[in-house]
Amino acid sequence: QQQVKQSPQSLIVQKGGISIINCAYENTAFDYFPWYQQFPGKGPALLIAIRPDVSEKKEGRFTISFNKSAKQFSLHIMDSQPGDSATYFCAASIWNNDMRFGAGTRLTVKP
Amino acid sequence: NAGVTQTPKFQVLKTGQSMTLQCAQDMNHEYMSWYRQDPGMGLRLIHYSVGAGITDQGEVPNGYNVSRSTTEDFPLRLLSAAPSQTSVYFCASRGQAGELFFGEGSRLTVL
């Protein structure tokens, strides 16, 4: 069964808007929650990551919000740009153990 | 640094044929892994290795073999290809901060 559930499957946002992607997990032992960005024909690349001791982490226009009690975390992309159009994967792992990925969200930012 | 290098980028096989997907990394990472990416299913872990001489199974290991004779190389072998193994395969190594570094992928079609 999928240990990390991601939604939505696809998302269309206007330039300048906010993109929000959500993930939920089951295993309470997970303690590392990264987001990966993948462009067509390329491998995924780390975008931003969070550990459960903080509720939010921001890097530029990208923010992870983390809700430990709900076992949910989300990626917010502020001022979305056409160059942000990509597939985004959430993931979770127990530190330095296998990483489990969500199904992915295809984001399209319209100019 | 080349990072993680995968070959070949594209391959077409007939059912029952065997082949090896090559993966090499030049970052001296101990942990390496193979994932397959299928539409709507995200990235699923096939096999992984925590160091030379040590390998273990992931979520979807059936039909695949691996070995790890050096820190740098982690080949993935398909002994008797099946159409269900049509996928995009990614090799990844893990850095000290826990992030995965992916190759650019190998697209395999089994007819």
Coordinates of C-alpha atoms in Angstrom, one line a residue:
Chain A
Q1 CA 0.0 0.0 0.0
Q2 CA 1.1 3.5 -0.6
Q3 CA 2.7 4.9 2.5
V4 CA 2.5 8.5 1.3
K5 CA -0.6 9.8 -0.4
Q6 CA -0.4 13.0 -2.5
S7 CA -3.0 15.2 -4.0
P8 CA -4.0 16.6 -6.4
Q9 CA -2.8 14.6 -9.3
S10 CA -2.6 17.7 -11.5
L11 CA -2.9 21.4 -10.8
I12 CA -3.3 24.4 -13.1
V13 CA -2.4 27.8 -11.7
Q14 CA -2.2 31.3 -13.2
K15 CA 1.1 33.1 -13.1
G16 CA 1.4 34.9 -9.9
G17 CA -1.0 32.6 -8.0
I18 CA -0.3 30.2 -5.2
S19 CA 0.2 26.5 -5.8
I20 CA -0.7 24.1 -3.0
I21 CA 0.1 20.4 -3.0
N22 CA -0.8 18.2 -0.1
C23 CA 0.5 14.9 1.3
A24 CA -0.5 12.6 4.1
Y25 CA 1.4 9.7 5.7
E26 CA 0.6 6.8 7.9
N27 CA 3.9 5.8 9.6
T28 CA 4.5 8.0 12.7
A29 CA 8.1 6.9 12.7
F30 CA 8.8 9.0 9.6
D31 CA 11.0 11.9 10.5
Y32 CA 12.2 13.4 7.2
F33 CA 9.9 14.9 4.7
P34 CA 11.4 16.2 1.4
W35 CA 9.8 17.6 -1.7
Y36 CA 11.3 16.8 -5.1
Q37 CA 10.9 18.7 -8.4
Q38 CA 11.1 16.9 -11.7
F39 CA 11.3 18.5 -15.2
P40 CA 10.4 16.4 -18.3
G41 CA 13.3 14.0 -19.2
K42 CA 15.2 14.7 -16.0
G43 CA 15.6 13.0 -12.7
P44 CA 13.9 14.4 -9.6
A45 CA 15.9 17.0 -7.6
L46 CA 15.5 18.0 -4.0
L47 CA 13.5 21.2 -3.6
I48 CA 13.0 21.6 0.1
A49 CA 12.8 19.3 3.1
I50 CA 11.5 19.5 6.7
R51 CA 11.9 17.6 9.9
P52 CA 8.9 17.2 12.4
D53 CA 10.4 19.4 15.0
V54 CA 9.3 22.5 13.1
S55 CA 5.9 23.3 11.7
E56 CA 7.0 25.4 8.7
K57 CA 10.1 25.9 6.6
K58 CA 10.5 28.6 3.9
E59 CA 13.1 28.8 1.1
G60 CA 12.4 31.7 -1.2
R61 CA 9.0 31.2 -2.8
F62 CA 8.7 27.6 -1.5
T63 CA 7.2 26.8 1.9
I64 CA 6.6 23.5 3.6
S65 CA 3.8 23.4 6.2
F66 CA 3.9 20.4 8.5
N67 CA 1.1 19.2 10.8
K68 CA 2.4 16.3 13.0
S69 CA -0.9 15.6 14.7
A70 CA -2.8 15.3 11.4
K71 CA 0.1 13.4 9.8
Q72 CA 0.0 15.8 6.8
F73 CA 2.4 18.2 5.1
S74 CA 2.0 20.5 2.2
L75 CA 4.1 22.5 -0.3
H76 CA 3.1 26.1 -1.1
I77 CA 4.6 27.9 -4.1
M78 CA 4.0 31.6 -3.9
D79 CA 4.0 33.9 -6.9
S80 CA 4.0 30.8 -9.2
Q81 CA 5.9 31.2 -12.5
P82 CA 5.7 29.3 -15.8
G83 CA 9.2 28.0 -15.0
D84 CA 7.8 26.2 -11.9
S85 CA 5.8 24.0 -14.3
A86 CA 7.0 20.5 -13.4
T87 CA 6.0 17.4 -11.5
Y88 CA 6.4 17.6 -7.7
F89 CA 6.8 14.6 -5.5
C90 CA 6.5 14.5 -1.7
A91 CA 8.4 11.8 0.2
A92 CA 8.9 10.5 3.7
S93 CA 11.5 8.4 5.4
I94 CA 12.9 7.4 8.7
W95 CA 16.2 9.2 8.8
N96 CA 18.7 7.5 6.6
N97 CA 16.4 4.6 5.7
D98 CA 14.4 4.0 2.5
M99 CA 12.5 6.9 1.1
R100 CA 8.9 6.5 0.1
F101 CA 7.3 8.8 -2.5
G102 CA 3.9 10.1 -3.2
A103 CA 2.3 9.6 -6.7
G104 CA 3.3 13.0 -7.9
T105 CA 1.5 16.2 -8.9
R106 CA 1.8 17.7 -12.4
L107 CA 1.8 21.5 -12.0
T108 CA 1.1 23.8 -14.9
V109 CA 1.5 27.5 -14.5
K110 CA -0.2 29.5 -17.2
P111 CA 1.3 32.8 -18.3
Chain B
N1 CA 31.5 16.1 -10.5
A2 CA 29.3 14.2 -12.9
G3 CA 26.9 13.2 -10.0
V4 CA 24.9 10.1 -10.8
T5 CA 25.3 8.7 -14.4
Q6 CA 22.9 6.2 -15.9
T7 CA 23.3 4.3 -19.1
P8 CA 21.6 3.6 -21.5
K9 CA 19.1 6.5 -21.7
F10 CA 16.7 4.4 -23.9
Q11 CA 16.4 0.7 -24.5
V12 CA 13.8 -1.5 -26.3
L13 CA 13.8 -5.2 -25.4
K14 CA 11.7 -8.2 -26.4
T15 CA 10.0 -10.3 -23.8
G16 CA 12.4 -12.8 -22.3
Q17 CA 15.6 -10.8 -23.1
S18 CA 18.0 -9.8 -20.4
M19 CA 19.9 -6.6 -19.9
T20 CA 21.7 -4.5 -17.3
L21 CA 21.1 -0.9 -16.5
Q22 CA 24.3 0.8 -15.4
C23 CA 24.6 3.4 -12.6
A24 CA 27.7 5.1 -11.4
Q25 CA 28.3 8.0 -8.9
D26 CA 31.4 10.0 -8.2
M27 CA 30.3 11.5 -4.8
N28 CA 31.6 8.6 -2.7
H29 CA 28.1 8.0 -1.3
E30 CA 27.6 4.7 0.5
Y31 CA 23.9 4.4 -0.1
M32 CA 22.6 3.8 -3.6
S33 CA 19.2 2.8 -4.8
W34 CA 17.0 2.0 -7.9
Y35 CA 13.5 3.3 -8.4
R36 CA 11.0 2.8 -11.1
Q37 CA 8.6 5.5 -12.1
D38 CA 5.2 4.7 -13.6
P39 CA 2.3 7.1 -14.3
G40 CA 0.2 7.7 -11.3
M41 CA 2.4 5.6 -9.0
G42 CA 5.3 7.9 -8.2
L43 CA 8.7 6.4 -7.6
R44 CA 8.8 2.9 -6.2
L45 CA 11.9 1.4 -4.6
I46 CA 13.3 -1.7 -6.3
H47 CA 16.6 -2.4 -4.6
Y48 CA 19.1 -0.5 -2.5
S49 CA 22.6 -0.8 -1.1
V50 CA 24.1 0.7 2.0
G51 CA 27.7 -0.1 0.9
A52 CA 29.9 -2.3 -1.2
G53 CA 28.9 -5.9 -0.8
I54 CA 25.5 -5.1 0.8
T55 CA 22.2 -5.1 -1.0
D56 CA 18.6 -5.4 0.0
Q57 CA 15.1 -5.5 -1.5
G58 CA 12.8 -2.6 -1.7
E59 CA 9.0 -2.4 -2.4
V60 CA 9.0 -4.0 -5.9
P61 CA 12.1 -6.3 -6.2
N62 CA 10.7 -9.2 -8.3
G63 CA 12.3 -9.6 -11.7
Y64 CA 15.3 -7.6 -10.8
N65 CA 18.8 -8.4 -9.4
V66 CA 21.5 -6.1 -8.2
S67 CA 25.1 -6.3 -7.0
R68 CA 27.5 -3.8 -5.4
S69 CA 31.1 -4.6 -5.9
T70 CA 32.4 -1.0 -5.6
T71 CA 31.2 2.2 -3.9
E72 CA 30.8 3.8 -7.3
D73 CA 28.7 1.3 -9.3
F74 CA 25.3 -0.2 -8.7
P75 CA 24.0 -2.1 -11.8
L76 CA 20.4 -3.3 -12.1
R77 CA 19.8 -6.5 -14.0
L78 CA 16.7 -7.7 -15.7
L79 CA 17.1 -11.5 -16.2
S80 CA 14.0 -12.1 -18.3
A81 CA 12.2 -8.9 -19.3
A82 CA 8.4 -8.7 -19.2
P83 CA 6.1 -6.1 -20.6
S84 CA 5.2 -5.1 -16.9
Q85 CA 8.8 -3.9 -16.6
T86 CA 8.2 -1.2 -19.2
S87 CA 9.0 1.9 -17.1
V88 CA 11.5 4.7 -16.5
Y89 CA 14.2 3.6 -14.1
F90 CA 16.1 6.0 -11.8
C91 CA 19.3 5.4 -9.9
A92 CA 19.9 7.6 -6.8
S93 CA 22.6 8.0 -4.2
R94 CA 22.2 9.6 -0.8
G95 CA 24.1 12.5 0.5
Q96 CA 25.1 13.1 4.2
A97 CA 22.1 15.4 4.8
G98 CA 19.7 12.7 3.7
E99 CA 18.9 14.0 0.2
L100 CA 18.8 11.7 -2.8
F101 CA 20.7 12.6 -5.9
F102 CA 19.1 11.1 -9.0
G103 CA 20.4 10.2 -12.4
E104 CA 18.6 11.4 -15.5
G105 CA 16.8 8.0 -15.9
S106 CA 16.7 5.1 -18.3
R107 CA 13.5 4.6 -20.3
L108 CA 12.9 0.9 -20.9
T109 CA 10.3 -0.5 -23.3
V110 CA 9.6 -4.3 -23.3
L111 CA 7.6 -5.6 -26.3

